[in-house]
Short mmCIF file of C-alpha atoms in Angstrom, two decimals:
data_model
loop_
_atom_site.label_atom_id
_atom_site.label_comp_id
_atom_site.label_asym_id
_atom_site.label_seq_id
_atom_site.Cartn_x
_atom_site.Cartn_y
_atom_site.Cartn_z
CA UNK G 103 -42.09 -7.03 7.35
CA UNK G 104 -44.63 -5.91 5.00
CA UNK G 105 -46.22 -8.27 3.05
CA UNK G 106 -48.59 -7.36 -0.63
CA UNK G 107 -51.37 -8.84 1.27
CA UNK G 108 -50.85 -5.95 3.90
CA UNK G 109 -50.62 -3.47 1.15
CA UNK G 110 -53.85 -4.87 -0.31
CA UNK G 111 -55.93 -4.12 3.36
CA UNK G 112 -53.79 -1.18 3.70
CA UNK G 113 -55.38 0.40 0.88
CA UNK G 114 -58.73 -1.51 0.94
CA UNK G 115 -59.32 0.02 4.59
CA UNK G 116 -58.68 3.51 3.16
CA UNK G 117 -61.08 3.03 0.06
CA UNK G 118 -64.00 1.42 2.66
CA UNK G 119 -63.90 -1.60 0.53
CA UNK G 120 -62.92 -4.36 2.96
CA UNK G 121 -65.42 -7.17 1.13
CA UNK G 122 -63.66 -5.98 -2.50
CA UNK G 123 -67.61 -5.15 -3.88
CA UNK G 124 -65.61 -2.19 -5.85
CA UNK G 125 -62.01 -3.02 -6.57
CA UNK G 126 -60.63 -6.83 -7.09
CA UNK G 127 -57.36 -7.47 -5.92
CA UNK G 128 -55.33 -7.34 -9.27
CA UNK G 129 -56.26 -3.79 -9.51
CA UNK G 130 -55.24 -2.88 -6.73
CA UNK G 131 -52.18 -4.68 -6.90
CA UNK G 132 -51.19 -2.37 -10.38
CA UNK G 133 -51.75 0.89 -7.86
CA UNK G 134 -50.23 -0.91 -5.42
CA UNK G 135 -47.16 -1.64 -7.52
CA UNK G 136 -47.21 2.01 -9.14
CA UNK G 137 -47.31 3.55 -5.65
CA UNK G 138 -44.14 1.87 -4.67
CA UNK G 139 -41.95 2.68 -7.80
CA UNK G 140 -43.87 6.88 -7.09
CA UNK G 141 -42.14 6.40 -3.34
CA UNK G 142 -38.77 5.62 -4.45
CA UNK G 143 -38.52 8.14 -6.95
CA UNK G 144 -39.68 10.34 -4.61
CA UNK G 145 -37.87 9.42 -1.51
CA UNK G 146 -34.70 7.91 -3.13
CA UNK G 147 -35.35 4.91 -0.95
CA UNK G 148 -34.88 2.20 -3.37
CA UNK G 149 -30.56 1.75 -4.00
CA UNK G 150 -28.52 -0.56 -5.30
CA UNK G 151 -24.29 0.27 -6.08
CA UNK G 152 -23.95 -0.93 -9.77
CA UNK G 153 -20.71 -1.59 -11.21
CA UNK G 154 -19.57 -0.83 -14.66
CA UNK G 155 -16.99 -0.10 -16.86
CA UNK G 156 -15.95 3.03 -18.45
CA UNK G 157 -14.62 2.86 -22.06
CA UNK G 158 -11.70 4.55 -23.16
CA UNK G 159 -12.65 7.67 -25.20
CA UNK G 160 -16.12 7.36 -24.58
CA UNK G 161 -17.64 10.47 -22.57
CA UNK G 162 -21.64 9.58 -22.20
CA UNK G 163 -23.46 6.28 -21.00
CA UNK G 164 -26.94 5.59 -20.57
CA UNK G 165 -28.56 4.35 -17.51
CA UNK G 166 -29.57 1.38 -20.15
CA UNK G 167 -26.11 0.13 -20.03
CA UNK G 168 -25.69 -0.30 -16.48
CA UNK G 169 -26.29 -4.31 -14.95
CA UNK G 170 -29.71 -2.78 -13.71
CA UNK G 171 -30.48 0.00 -16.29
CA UNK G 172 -34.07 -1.04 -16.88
CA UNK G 173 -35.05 -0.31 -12.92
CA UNK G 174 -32.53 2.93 -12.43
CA UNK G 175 -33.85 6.05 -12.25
CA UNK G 176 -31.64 8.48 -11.07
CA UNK G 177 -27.38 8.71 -10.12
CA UNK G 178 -26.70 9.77 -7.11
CA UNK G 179 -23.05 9.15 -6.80
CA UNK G 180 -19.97 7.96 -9.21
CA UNK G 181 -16.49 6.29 -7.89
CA UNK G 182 -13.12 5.14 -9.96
CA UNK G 183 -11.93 1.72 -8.51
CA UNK G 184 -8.29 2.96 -9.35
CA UNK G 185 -5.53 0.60 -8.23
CA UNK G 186 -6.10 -0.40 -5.07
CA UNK G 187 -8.70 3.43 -4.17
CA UNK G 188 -12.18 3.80 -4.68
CA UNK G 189 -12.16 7.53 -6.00
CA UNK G 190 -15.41 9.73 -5.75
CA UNK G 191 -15.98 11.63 -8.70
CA UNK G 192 -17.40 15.42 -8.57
CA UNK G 193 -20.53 16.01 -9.68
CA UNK G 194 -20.89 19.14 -11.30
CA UNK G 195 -24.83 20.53 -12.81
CA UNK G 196 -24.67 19.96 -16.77
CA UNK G 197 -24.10 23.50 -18.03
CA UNK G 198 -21.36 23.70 -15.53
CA UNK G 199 -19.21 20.45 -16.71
CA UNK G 200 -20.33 21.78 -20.52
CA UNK G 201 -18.39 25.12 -20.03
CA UNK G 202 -15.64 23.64 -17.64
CA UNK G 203 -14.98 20.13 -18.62
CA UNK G 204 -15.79 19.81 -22.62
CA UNK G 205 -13.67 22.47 -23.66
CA UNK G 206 -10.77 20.52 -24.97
CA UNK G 207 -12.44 17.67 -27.83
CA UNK G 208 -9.43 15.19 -27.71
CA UNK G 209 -8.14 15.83 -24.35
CA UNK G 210 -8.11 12.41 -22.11
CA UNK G 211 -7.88 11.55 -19.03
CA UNK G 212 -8.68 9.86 -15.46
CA UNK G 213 -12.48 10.84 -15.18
CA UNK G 214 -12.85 13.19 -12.34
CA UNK G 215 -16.33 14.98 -12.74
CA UNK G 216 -19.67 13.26 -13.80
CA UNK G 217 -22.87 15.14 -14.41
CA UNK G 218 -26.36 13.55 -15.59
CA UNK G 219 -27.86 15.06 -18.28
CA UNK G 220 -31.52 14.99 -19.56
CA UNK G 221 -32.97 12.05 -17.55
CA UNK G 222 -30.98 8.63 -18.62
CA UNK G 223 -27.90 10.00 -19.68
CA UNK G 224 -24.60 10.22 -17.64
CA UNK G 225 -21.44 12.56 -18.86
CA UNK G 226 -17.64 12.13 -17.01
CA UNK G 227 -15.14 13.93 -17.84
CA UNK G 228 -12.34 14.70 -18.69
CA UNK G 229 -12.88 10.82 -21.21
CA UNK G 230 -11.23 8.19 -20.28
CA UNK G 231 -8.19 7.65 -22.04
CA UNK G 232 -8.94 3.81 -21.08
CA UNK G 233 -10.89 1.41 -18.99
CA UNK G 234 -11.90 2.29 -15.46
CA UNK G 235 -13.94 0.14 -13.32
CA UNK G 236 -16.35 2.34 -11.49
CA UNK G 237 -19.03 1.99 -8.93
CA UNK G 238 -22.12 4.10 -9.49
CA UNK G 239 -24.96 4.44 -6.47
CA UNK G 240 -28.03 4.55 -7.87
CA UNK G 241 -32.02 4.89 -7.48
CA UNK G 242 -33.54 2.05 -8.78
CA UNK G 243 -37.66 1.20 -10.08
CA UNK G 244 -38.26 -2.01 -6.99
CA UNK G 245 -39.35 -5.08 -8.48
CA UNK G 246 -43.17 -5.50 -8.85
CA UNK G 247 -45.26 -7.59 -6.02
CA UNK G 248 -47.13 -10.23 -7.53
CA UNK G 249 -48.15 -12.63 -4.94
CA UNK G 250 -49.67 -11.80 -1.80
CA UNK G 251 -47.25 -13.39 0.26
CA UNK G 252 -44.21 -11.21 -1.74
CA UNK G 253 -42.17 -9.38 0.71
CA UNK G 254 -41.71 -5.49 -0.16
CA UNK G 255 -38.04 -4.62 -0.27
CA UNK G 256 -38.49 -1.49 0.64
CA UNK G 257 -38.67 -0.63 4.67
CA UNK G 258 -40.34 1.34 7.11
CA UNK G 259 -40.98 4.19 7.14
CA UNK G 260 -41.04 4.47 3.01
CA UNK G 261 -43.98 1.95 2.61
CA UNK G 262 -46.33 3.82 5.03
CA UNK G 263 -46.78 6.47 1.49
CA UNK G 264 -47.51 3.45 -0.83
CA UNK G 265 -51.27 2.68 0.27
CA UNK G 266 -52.10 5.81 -0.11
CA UNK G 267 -50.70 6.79 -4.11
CA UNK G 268 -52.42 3.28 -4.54
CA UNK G 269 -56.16 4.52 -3.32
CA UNK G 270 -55.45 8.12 -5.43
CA UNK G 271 -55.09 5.92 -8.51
CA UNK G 272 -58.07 3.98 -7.60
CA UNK G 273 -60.27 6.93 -6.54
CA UNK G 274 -59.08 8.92 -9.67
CA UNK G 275 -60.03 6.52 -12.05
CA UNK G 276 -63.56 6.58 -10.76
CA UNK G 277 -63.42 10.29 -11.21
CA UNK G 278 -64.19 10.92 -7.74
CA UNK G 279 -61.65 13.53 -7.94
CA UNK G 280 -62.10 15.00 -4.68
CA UNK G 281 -61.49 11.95 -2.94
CA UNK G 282 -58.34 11.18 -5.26
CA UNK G 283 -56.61 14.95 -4.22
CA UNK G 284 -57.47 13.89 -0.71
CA UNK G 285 -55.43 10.62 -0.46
CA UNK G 286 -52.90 12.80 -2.92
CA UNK G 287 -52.23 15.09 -0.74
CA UNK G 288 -51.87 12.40 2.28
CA UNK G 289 -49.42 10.81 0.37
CA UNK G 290 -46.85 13.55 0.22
CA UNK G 291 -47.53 14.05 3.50
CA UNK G 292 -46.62 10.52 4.21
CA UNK G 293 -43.79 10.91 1.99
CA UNK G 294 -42.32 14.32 3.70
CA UNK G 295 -42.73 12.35 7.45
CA UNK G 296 -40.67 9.62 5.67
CA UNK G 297 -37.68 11.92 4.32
CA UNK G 298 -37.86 13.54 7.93
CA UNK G 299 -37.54 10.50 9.71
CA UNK G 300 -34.14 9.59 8.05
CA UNK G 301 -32.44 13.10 7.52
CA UNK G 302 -32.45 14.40 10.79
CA UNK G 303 -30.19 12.20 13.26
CA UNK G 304 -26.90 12.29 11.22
CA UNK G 305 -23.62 14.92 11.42
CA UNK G 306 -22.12 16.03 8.87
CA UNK G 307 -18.58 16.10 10.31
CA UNK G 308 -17.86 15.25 14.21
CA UNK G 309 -15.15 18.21 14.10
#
């Protein structure tokens, strides 16, 4: 269970500043906080399944719209909650569902493709000739630590990066820039061991 106190000597044990004589603690708390939301756009590690409704003959939503729009950053995966079936929808790269799925203007349908276009903006198709319920998994912004006793939300190993982007930002801004691409570099490091840890124990398909 890590705590923002532990981020705080975490990062304060990298920067040789154990007594605080060069950063106070609410400094280091805003790298501290900006290295976390960094590691889960980087890592993905930060989900939440949102639920929302499409709207009949509507073909784009923004990520604003969804219950936690202001935190999500990216859509990973869309499902219909059709009848009694949860229905995964396609995804298909934006100049692909332009050419194949937007042909037709007034054509309407059960959505079976999605794609995300630009960075807060998410296109199904064929539209949805009326409301479907879906379920849409989703990288999400955590919630900022404020007090030292806060527990992080997000789990080993994606908060080993975090003390690390947090001491970049910190030796950055006193221009030791040497120092700052140092811990920089350590933190994708940190962040590559991470992805490793978690991609590599899973099959695919047992057949």
């Amino acid at each position: 269970m890590t705590t923002l106190a532990n981020y705080i000597t975490s990062t304060r044990r990298l920067l040789h500043d154990a007594n605080g004589n060069f950063w106070s603690d609410s400094e280091l708390i805003d790298y501290i906080n900006s290295g976390r939301s960094r590691a889960a756009s980087d890592t993905g590690c930060s989900r939440a399944l949102q639920t929302y409704s499409l709207v009949a003959a509507q073909e784009s939503y923004a990520f604003t719209a969804l219950p936690q729009g202001s935190k999500t950053i990216d859509v990973l995966n869309l499902t219909l909650l059709w009848g009694n079936m949860r229905v995964p929808m396609q995804y298909m790269p934006f100049t692909e569902f332009n050419a194949r799925m937007r042909v037709w203007q007034s054509y309407q349908g059960r959505p079976v493709v999605f794609s995300v276009y630009g960075q807060n903006t998410v296109y199904v198709g064929p539209i949805p000739d009326q409301i479907y319920v879906s379920e849409w998994d989703t990288v999400i912004t955590p919630a900022p630590m404020v007090a030292t006793t806060d527990v992080e939300t997000i789990t080993y190993p994606y908060t080993e990066p975090v003390p690390y982007y947090a001491a970049y930002l910190a030796k950055y801004k006193e221009q030791s820039y040497d120092e700052a691409n140092m811990f920089h570099e350590e933190y994708k490091a940190k962040v590559f061991a991470s992805l490793r840890a978690s991609m590599t124990r899973r099959l695919p398909s047992v057949y």
